[in-house]
Coordinates of N, CA and C in Angstrom, one line a residue:
M1 N -160.3 69.4 60.6 CA -159.2 69.1 62.0 C -158.6 70.3 62.3
I2 N -158.7 70.4 63.7 CA -158.4 71.6 64.3 C -156.7 71.6 64.1
A3 N -156.2 72.9 64.1 CA -155.0 73.3 64.0 C -154.1 73.2 65.3
F4 N -152.9 72.7 65.2 CA -152.0 72.5 66.4 C -150.9 73.5 66.3
D5 N -151.0 74.2 67.2 CA -150.0 75.5 67.5 C -148.9 74.7 68.3
R6 N -147.9 74.3 67.8 CA -146.7 73.7 68.4 C -146.0 74.4 69.5
Q7 N -145.8 75.8 69.2 CA -145.1 76.6 70.0 C -146.1 77.0 71.2
E8 N -147.3 77.2 71.0 CA -148.2 77.2 72.3 C -147.9 76.0 73.2
A9 N -148.1 74.8 72.7 CA -147.9 73.7 73.4 C -146.4 73.8 74.2
L10 N -145.6 73.9 73.4 CA -144.2 74.0 74.1 C -144.1 74.9 75.3
R11 N -144.9 76.1 75.1 CA -144.9 77.1 76.3 C -145.7 76.4 77.4
Y12 N -146.7 75.7 77.3 CA -147.4 74.9 78.6 C -146.4 74.0 78.9
L13 N -145.3 73.4 78.2 CA -144.8 72.5 78.7 C -143.3 72.9 79.4
G14 N -143.3 74.4 79.5 CA -142.2 75.0 80.2 C -141.1 75.1 79.1
Y15 N -141.2 75.2 77.7 CA -140.0 75.4 77.0 C -140.1 76.8 76.5
R16 N -139.0 77.7 77.0 CA -139.2 79.1 76.6 C -137.9 79.4 75.7
N17 N -138.2 79.9 74.7 CA -136.9 80.2 73.8 C -136.1 79.1 73.8
T18 N -136.4 77.7 73.9 CA -135.6 76.5 73.7 C -136.6 75.4 73.0
E19 N -135.7 74.5 72.4 CA -136.5 73.3 71.8 C -136.2 72.0 72.6
P20 N -137.2 71.3 72.5 CA -137.2 70.1 73.3 C -136.2 69.0 72.4
D21 N -135.7 68.1 73.1 CA -135.0 67.0 72.6 C -135.8 66.3 71.4
A22 N -135.2 65.4 70.6 CA -135.8 64.8 69.5 C -136.9 64.0 70.0
A23 N -136.7 63.0 71.2 CA -137.6 62.2 71.6 C -138.9 63.0 72.1
V24 N -138.7 64.2 72.9 CA -139.9 64.6 73.4 C -140.7 65.4 72.1
A25 N -139.9 65.9 71.1 CA -140.5 66.4 70.0 C -141.3 65.5 69.3
D26 N -140.7 64.4 68.9 CA -141.5 63.3 68.2 C -142.8 62.8 69.1
S27 N -142.6 62.6 70.5 CA -143.7 62.3 71.2 C -144.9 63.3 71.1
L28 N -144.5 64.6 71.3 CA -145.4 65.7 71.2 C -146.2 65.8 69.9
A29 N -145.5 65.4 68.7 CA -146.1 65.4 67.5 C -147.0 64.3 67.4
R30 N -146.7 63.0 68.0 CA -147.5 61.7 67.8 C -148.8 62.1 68.7
C31 N -148.9 62.7 69.9 CA -149.8 62.9 70.8 C -150.9 64.1 70.2
A32 N -150.2 64.9 69.5 CA -151.2 66.0 69.0 C -151.8 65.5 67.7
A33 N -151.0 64.5 67.0 CA -151.7 63.8 65.8 C -152.8 63.1 66.5
E34 N -152.9 62.5 67.5 CA -153.8 61.5 68.1 C -155.0 62.6 68.7
L35 N -154.8 63.6 69.0 CA -155.6 64.4 69.5 C -156.5 64.9 68.3
Q36 N -155.7 65.5 67.3 CA -156.6 66.1 66.1 C -157.4 65.0 65.5
A37 N -157.0 63.8 65.4 CA -158.0 62.8 65.1 C -159.1 62.2 65.9
A38 N -159.0 62.8 67.2 CA -159.9 62.0 68.1 C -161.1 63.5 68.3
V39 N -160.6 64.6 68.4 CA -161.5 65.6 69.4 C -162.5 66.0 68.3
Q40 N -163.5 66.7 68.8 CA -164.8 67.2 68.0 C -164.9 68.6 68.6
P41 N -164.4 69.5 68.2 CA -164.7 71.1 68.8 C -165.9 71.5 68.7
K42 N -166.6 72.1 69.7 CA -167.9 72.7 69.5 C -167.8 74.0 70.2
S43 N -168.6 74.9 69.9 CA -168.6 76.2 70.6 C -170.0 76.8 70.2
V44 N -170.3 77.9 71.1 CA -171.7 78.6 71.2 C -171.0 79.8 71.7
F45 N -171.9 81.1 71.1 CA -171.8 82.3 71.6 C -173.1 83.2 71.4
A46 N -173.2 84.4 72.0 CA -174.3 85.0 71.8 C -174.3 86.3 72.6
A47 N -174.8 87.4 72.1 CA -174.7 88.6 72.6 C -175.7 89.0 73.7
F48 N -175.4 89.7 74.7 CA -176.4 90.0 75.9 C -175.9 91.6 76.3
P49 N -177.2 92.2 76.6 CA -176.8 93.5 77.3 C -176.2 93.5 78.6
L50 N -175.3 94.6 78.5 CA -174.4 94.9 79.6 C -174.7 96.2 80.4
S51 N -174.8 96.3 81.6 CA -174.8 97.6 82.5 C -173.9 97.4 83.5
H52 N -173.6 98.8 84.0 CA -172.5 99.2 85.1 C -173.4 99.8 86.2
P53 N -173.9 98.9 87.0 CA -174.6 99.7 88.2 C -174.0 100.3 89.2
A54 N -172.6 100.1 89.4 CA -171.7 100.5 90.4 C -170.3 100.4 89.9
E55 N -169.6 100.9 90.8 CA -167.9 101.1 90.5 C -167.7 99.6 90.6
N56 N -166.7 99.1 89.8 CA -166.4 97.6 89.6 C -167.4 96.6 89.6
T57 N -168.7 97.0 89.3 CA -169.7 95.9 89.4 C -170.3 95.9 87.9
L58 N -170.7 94.6 87.5 CA -171.4 94.8 86.0 C -172.7 93.8 86.2
E59 N -173.6 94.0 85.2 CA -174.8 93.3 85.2 C -175.0 92.8 84.0
I60 N -175.0 91.4 83.8 CA -175.3 90.8 82.3 C -176.5 90.0 82.5
T61 N -177.5 90.2 82.1 CA -178.8 89.6 82.0 C -179.3 88.9 83.1
G62 N -179.3 89.9 84.5 CA -179.6 89.6 85.7 C -178.4 88.8 86.7
V63 N -177.3 88.7 86.1 CA -176.0 88.3 86.5 C -175.4 89.5 87.2
T64 N -174.9 89.5 88.4 CA -174.2 90.6 88.9 C -172.8 90.1 89.1
I65 N -171.8 90.7 88.4 CA -170.4 90.4 88.7 C -169.6 91.6 89.4
R66 N -169.0 91.3 90.4 CA -168.1 92.1 91.0 C -166.7 91.9 90.6
S67 N -165.9 92.9 89.8 CA -164.7 92.4 89.5 C -164.0 93.6 89.0
E68 N -162.9 94.0 89.3 CA -162.3 95.4 88.9 C -161.5 95.1 87.7
N69 N -161.0 93.9 87.4 CA -160.3 93.6 86.3 C -161.2 93.7 85.1
L70 N -162.5 92.8 85.3 CA -163.3 92.7 84.2 C -164.1 94.0 84.0
S71 N -164.3 94.8 84.9 CA -164.8 96.2 84.8 C -163.9 97.1 84.0
R72 N -162.8 97.0 84.2 CA -161.6 97.7 83.4 C -161.6 97.5 81.9
N73 N -161.8 96.2 81.9 CA -161.7 95.4 80.5 C -162.9 95.8 79.7
L74 N -164.1 96.0 80.3 CA -165.4 96.3 79.5 C -165.9 97.9 79.7
K75 N -165.0 98.7 80.2 CA -165.3 100.1 80.3 C -165.8 100.7 79.0
G76 N -167.1 101.4 79.2 CA -167.4 101.9 77.8 C -168.3 100.9 76.9
C77 N -168.4 99.7 77.4 CA -169.2 98.9 76.7 C -170.6 98.7 77.1
E78 N -171.7 98.6 76.2 CA -173.0 98.4 76.5 C -173.6 97.0 76.1
R79 N -172.7 96.2 75.6 CA -173.2 94.8 75.2 C -171.9 93.9 75.4
V80 N -172.1 92.7 75.5 CA -171.0 91.7 75.6 C -171.3 90.4 74.6
Y81 N -170.5 89.9 74.4 CA -170.6 88.5 73.9 C -170.0 87.6 74.8
L82 N -170.9 86.5 75.3 CA -170.5 85.2 76.0 C -170.3 84.2 75.0
M83 N -169.1 83.6 75.3 CA -168.8 82.3 74.4 C -168.3 81.1 75.3
A84 N -168.5 79.8 74.8 CA -167.9 78.6 75.2 C -167.7 77.8 74.2
A85 N -166.4 77.3 74.4 CA -165.8 76.2 73.4 C -165.3 75.1 74.1
T86 N -165.3 73.8 73.6 CA -164.7 72.6 74.0 C -164.3 71.7 73.1
L87 N -163.3 70.9 73.4 CA -162.5 70.0 72.6 C -163.6 68.6 72.7
G88 N -164.4 68.6 73.7 CA -165.1 67.4 73.7 C -164.7 66.4 74.5
V89 N -165.2 65.2 74.9 CA -164.9 64.3 75.9 C -163.6 63.5 75.5
A90 N -163.4 63.4 74.0 CA -162.2 62.5 73.5 C -160.9 63.0 73.9
A91 N -160.6 64.3 74.3 CA -159.3 64.8 75.0 C -159.3 64.3 76.3
D92 N -160.3 64.4 77.1 CA -160.3 64.0 78.6 C -160.0 62.6 78.4
R93 N -160.5 61.6 77.5 CA -160.5 60.3 77.4 C -158.6 59.8 77.2
L94 N -158.2 60.6 76.2 CA -156.8 60.4 76.0 C -155.7 60.6 77.0
I95 N -156.2 61.9 77.7 CA -155.2 62.2 78.8 C -155.6 61.2 80.0
A96 N -156.8 60.6 80.2 CA -157.1 59.9 81.5 C -156.1 58.6 81.3
R97 N -156.5 58.2 80.0 CA -155.7 56.5 79.6 C -154.5 56.6 79.7
A98 N -153.7 57.9 79.2 CA -152.4 57.8 79.4 C -151.7 58.3 80.8
S99 N -152.7 58.8 81.7 CA -152.3 58.8 83.0 C -152.2 57.6 83.8
A100 N -152.8 56.7 83.3 CA -152.9 55.4 83.8 C -151.6 54.4 83.2
V101 N -151.2 54.7 82.1 CA -150.0 53.9 81.7 C -148.7 54.5 81.3
R102 N -148.8 55.8 81.0 CA -147.8 56.4 80.6 C -147.8 58.1 80.9
M103 N -147.2 58.4 82.1 CA -147.5 59.9 82.5 C -146.8 60.8 81.6
S104 N -145.8 60.5 81.2 CA -145.3 61.4 79.9 C -146.1 61.7 79.0
D105 N -146.8 60.9 78.6 CA -147.6 61.1 77.4 C -148.9 61.8 78.0
A106 N -149.3 61.7 79.0 CA -150.4 62.7 79.7 C -150.0 64.1 79.7
V107 N -148.8 64.3 80.2 CA -148.4 65.6 80.1 C -148.3 66.3 78.5
L108 N -147.8 65.6 77.8 CA -148.0 65.9 76.4 C -149.1 66.3 75.8
Y109 N -150.2 65.3 76.2 CA -151.4 65.5 75.8 C -152.3 66.7 76.4
Q110 N -152.0 66.9 77.5 CA -152.4 68.1 78.3 C -152.0 69.4 77.5
A111 N -150.7 69.3 77.4 CA -150.2 70.7 76.7 C -150.7 70.8 75.2
A112 N -150.9 69.8 74.5 CA -151.4 69.7 73.0 C -152.7 70.3 73.0
A113 N -153.5 69.6 74.0 CA -155.0 70.1 74.1 C -155.0 71.4 74.4
A114 N -154.4 71.6 75.3 CA -154.5 73.3 75.9 C -154.2 74.2 74.6
A115 N -153.2 74.0 74.2 CA -153.1 74.8 72.7 C -154.1 74.7 71.7
M116 N -154.7 73.7 71.8 CA -155.8 73.3 70.7 C -157.1 74.1 70.9
I117 N -157.3 74.2 72.4 CA -158.6 74.9 72.8 C -158.3 76.3 72.8
E118 N -157.1 76.9 72.9 CA -157.0 78.2 72.5 C -156.9 78.5 71.1
T119 N -156.6 77.6 70.1 CA -156.9 77.8 68.7 C -158.3 77.8 68.5
C120 N -159.0 76.9 69.0 CA -160.5 77.0 69.0 C -161.2 78.3 69.3
C121 N -160.7 78.8 70.6 CA -161.2 79.9 71.0 C -160.8 81.2 70.2
D122 N -159.7 81.2 69.5 CA -159.3 82.3 68.6 C -160.3 82.1 67.3
E123 N -160.6 80.9 67.0 CA -161.4 81.0 65.7 C -162.7 81.6 66.0
V124 N -163.4 81.3 67.3 CA -164.6 81.6 67.7 C -164.5 83.4 67.9
N125 N -163.4 83.7 68.3 CA -163.0 85.2 68.6 C -163.4 85.7 67.0
D126 N -162.7 85.0 66.2 CA -162.7 85.9 64.7 C -164.3 85.8 64.3
A127 N -165.0 84.7 64.5 CA -166.3 85.0 64.2 C -167.0 85.8 64.9
I128 N -166.8 86.2 66.3 CA -167.6 87.2 66.9 C -167.2 88.4 66.4
R129 N -165.8 88.6 66.1 CA -165.4 89.9 65.6 C -166.1 90.2 64.4
Q130 N -166.2 89.4 63.4 CA -166.8 89.5 62.2 C -168.4 90.0 62.1
E131 N -169.0 89.5 63.3 CA -170.4 89.7 63.6 C -170.5 91.0 64.1
A132 N -169.6 91.5 64.9 CA -169.6 92.7 65.5 C -169.3 93.9 64.6
E133 N -168.4 93.6 63.6 CA -168.2 94.6 62.6 C -169.2 94.9 61.8
R134 N -170.2 94.0 61.5 CA -171.3 94.3 60.8 C -172.1 95.3 61.5
D135 N -172.1 95.2 62.8 CA -173.1 96.3 63.8 C -172.0 97.5 63.9
G136 N -170.9 97.7 63.3 CA -170.2 98.8 63.7 C -169.7 98.7 65.0
L137 N -169.2 97.6 65.6 CA -168.8 97.5 67.0 C -167.4 96.8 66.8
Y138 N -166.6 97.0 67.9 CA -165.2 96.2 68.2 C -165.2 95.4 69.4
C139 N -164.4 94.4 69.3 CA -164.3 93.5 70.4 C -163.3 93.8 71.4
R140 N -163.6 93.8 72.6 CA -162.5 93.9 73.7 C -161.9 92.4 73.6
P141 N -160.7 92.4 74.4 CA -160.2 91.0 74.5 C -160.9 90.1 75.4
R142 N -160.9 88.8 75.1 CA -161.7 88.0 75.7 C -161.2 87.8 77.2
F143 N -162.2 87.4 78.0 CA -161.7 87.4 79.4 C -162.6 86.3 80.4
S144 N -161.7 85.4 80.8 CA -162.6 84.3 81.3 C -162.8 84.3 82.7
P145 N -163.7 83.7 83.3 CA -163.9 83.5 84.8 C -162.6 82.7 85.4
G146 N -162.0 83.2 86.4 CA -160.9 82.7 86.9 C -159.7 83.6 86.7
Y147 N -159.6 84.5 85.7 CA -158.5 85.7 85.3 C -158.8 86.7 86.4
G148 N -157.7 86.9 86.9 CA -157.6 88.0 88.0 C -158.6 87.8 89.2
D149 N -159.6 88.8 89.4 CA -160.6 88.9 90.3 C -162.1 88.4 89.6
F150 N -161.8 87.9 88.5 CA -163.2 87.4 87.9 C -163.4 86.1 88.5
D151 N -164.3 86.0 89.5 CA -164.5 84.8 90.4 C -164.8 83.6 89.4
I152 N -164.4 82.3 89.8 CA -164.5 81.4 88.7 C -166.0 80.8 88.9
S153 N -166.7 81.0 90.0 CA -167.8 80.7 90.2 C -168.7 81.1 89.1
H154 N -168.4 82.1 88.5 CA -169.3 82.7 87.2 C -169.4 81.7 86.0
Q155 N -168.5 80.7 86.1 CA -168.9 79.6 85.2 C -170.0 79.3 85.1
R156 N -170.6 79.1 86.0 CA -172.2 78.6 86.1 C -172.9 79.6 85.4
D157 N -172.9 80.9 85.6 CA -173.7 81.8 84.9 C -173.6 81.7 83.3
L158 N -172.2 81.7 83.1 CA -172.0 81.8 81.7 C -172.4 80.5 80.9
S159 N -172.4 79.3 81.6 CA -173.0 78.0 81.2 C -174.4 78.0 80.9
R160 N -174.9 78.7 81.9 CA -176.6 78.5 81.9 C -177.0 79.8 81.0
L161 N -176.6 81.0 80.7 CA -177.0 81.8 79.9 C -176.6 81.3 78.2
L162 N -175.7 80.6 78.3 CA -175.6 80.0 76.7 C -176.1 78.6 76.7
D163 N -176.8 77.9 77.7 CA -177.2 76.7 77.7 C -176.4 75.6 77.2
T164 N -175.1 75.7 77.7 CA -173.7 74.7 77.1 C -174.2 73.2 77.2
P165 N -175.0 72.9 78.4 CA -175.0 71.5 78.5 C -175.7 71.0 77.2
R166 N -176.8 71.6 76.8 CA -177.7 71.1 76.0 C -177.2 71.6 74.5
K167 N -176.1 72.6 74.1 CA -175.9 73.1 72.7 C -174.5 72.5 72.6
I168 N -173.6 72.3 73.6 CA -172.3 71.7 73.1 C -171.8 70.6 74.2
G169 N -172.8 70.1 75.1 CA -172.4 69.1 76.1 C -171.3 69.4 77.1
L170 N -171.3 71.0 77.3 CA -170.4 71.4 78.5 C -171.1 71.6 79.8
T171 N -170.7 71.1 80.8 CA -171.4 71.3 82.0 C -170.3 71.9 83.1
V172 N -170.8 72.2 84.3 CA -169.9 73.0 85.2 C -170.0 72.0 86.6
T173 N -168.9 71.5 87.1 CA -168.8 70.7 88.3 C -169.3 71.5 89.6
E174 N -169.3 70.8 90.8 CA -169.6 71.4 92.0 C -168.4 72.5 92.4
S175 N -167.3 72.2 92.0 CA -166.0 72.9 92.1 C -165.9 74.1 91.3
C176 N -166.9 74.1 90.3 CA -166.7 75.3 89.3 C -165.9 75.1 88.3
L177 N -165.5 73.9 88.0 CA -164.5 73.5 86.8 C -165.2 73.1 85.7
L178 N -164.7 73.3 84.6 CA -165.6 72.7 83.1 C -165.4 71.4 82.9
A179 N -166.4 70.7 82.4 CA -166.3 69.4 82.0 C -167.1 69.1 80.7
P180 N -166.2 68.8 79.6 CA -165.0 68.5 79.5 C -163.9 69.3 79.9
I181 N -162.8 68.9 80.5 CA -161.7 69.8 81.0 C -161.2 70.8 80.1
K182 N -161.1 70.4 78.9 CA -160.4 71.2 77.9 C -161.5 71.9 77.3
S183 N -162.0 73.1 77.9 CA -163.1 73.9 77.5 C -162.9 75.3 78.3
V184 N -163.3 76.1 77.6 CA -163.3 77.8 77.9 C -164.8 78.3 77.8
T185 N -165.0 79.2 78.9 CA -165.9 80.2 78.8 C -165.3 81.5 78.8
A186 N -165.8 82.6 78.3 CA -165.4 84.0 78.2 C -166.3 85.0 78.0
V187 N -166.1 86.2 78.4 CA -166.8 87.3 78.3 C -165.8 88.3 77.1
I188 N -166.6 89.0 76.0 CA -166.2 89.6 75.0 C -167.0 90.9 75.0
G189 N -166.2 92.0 75.4 CA -167.2 93.3 75.2 C -167.2 93.8 74.0
L190 N -168.3 94.5 73.8 CA -168.5 95.2 72.5 C -168.3 96.8 72.8
S191 N -167.4 97.3 71.9 CA -167.0 98.9 72.0 C -167.3 99.6 70.8
H192 N -167.7 100.9 70.7 CA -167.6 101.7 69.6 C -166.2 102.1 69.3
T193 N -165.0 101.8 70.2 CA -163.8 102.2 70.0 C -163.1 101.1 69.6
P194 N -162.2 101.1 68.8 CA -161.2 99.9 68.4 C -160.2 99.7 69.3
Q195 N -159.9 98.4 69.7 CA -159.0 97.9 70.3 C -158.4 96.7 69.8
P196 N -157.0 96.3 70.2 CA -156.7 95.0 69.8 C -157.4 94.0 70.4
C197 N -158.1 92.9 69.4 CA -159.4 92.0 70.1 C -158.5 90.7 70.1
H198 N -157.2 90.5 70.0 CA -156.7 89.2 70.2 C -155.8 89.2 71.3
R199 N -155.7 90.2 71.9 CA -155.0 90.2 73.2 C -155.5 89.3 73.9
R200 N -154.9 88.2 74.6 CA -155.6 87.2 75.4 C -155.4 87.8 76.8
G201 N -156.0 86.8 77.6 CA -156.3 87.2 79.2 C -155.1 87.6 79.9
C202 N -153.9 87.2 79.4 CA -152.7 87.6 80.5 C -152.6 89.0 80.4
E203 N -152.9 89.8 79.3 CA -152.7 91.2 79.6 C -153.6 91.8 80.4
E204 N -154.8 91.4 80.7 CA -155.8 91.9 81.9 C -155.7 91.3 83.2
C205 N -154.9 90.3 83.2 CA -154.8 89.6 84.4 C -153.9 90.0 85.4
S206 N -154.3 90.3 86.7 CA -153.3 90.8 87.8 C -152.2 89.8 88.2
K207 N -152.3 88.6 87.8 CA -151.5 87.6 88.6 C -150.2 87.4 87.7
T208 N -149.4 88.4 87.8 CA -148.1 88.4 87.1 C -147.0 87.3 87.4
D209 N -147.2 86.4 88.6 CA -146.3 85.5 88.9 C -146.8 84.1 88.4
C210 N -147.8 83.9 87.2 CA -148.4 82.8 86.7 C -147.3 82.4 85.8
A211 N -147.0 81.0 86.0 CA -146.0 80.3 85.2 C -146.6 80.1 83.6
F212 N -147.7 80.3 83.4 CA -148.2 80.4 81.9 C -148.4 81.6 81.5
R213 N -147.9 82.8 82.0 CA -148.1 84.1 81.6 C -147.1 84.4 80.4
R214 N -147.8 84.8 79.2 CA -146.9 85.3 78.0 C -146.0 86.4 78.1

């Protein structure tokens, strides 16, 4: 059963240094328990060569990415891990059902599921870190399409390179959103220089006015 990070869920709900009232707290606990019983997290990751053909330009197995933010994150790296994780369709179904009958529950499901996919990503990150350490390498912070100037259209490239439709049932819509919705793709650089590997995307993203920024 995937762990539920209550504080992370409260952050998504807009509670900063405050606690919800008893009714909201009880409803959040109920929704989180239902999600934990229903979701089936899946993930996939693999290492790929990385080159830097020009300033603020990266090349990963034939995919060209132009991004100042990601280039800064991956400076000095010659390999990357690509990763993808999903909670599966059960989370989508719970959210959709609640949206039709009780919108307040849908909001709570959304927040709890967002916290759970972050936990899932952290677990994948740990597995990648351990694998990298065996090669004498260190992980850079994971960085997802849509962060800063890393164009969200690269969701398609990460999905294709990892073969996510076949391996974990994760697809990309025409508008470059992930389906199931509680899913994440990301790039993690490999470096010979140690850096904190559990900093999340907020530290590298230039969107400082984001409501969900840590």
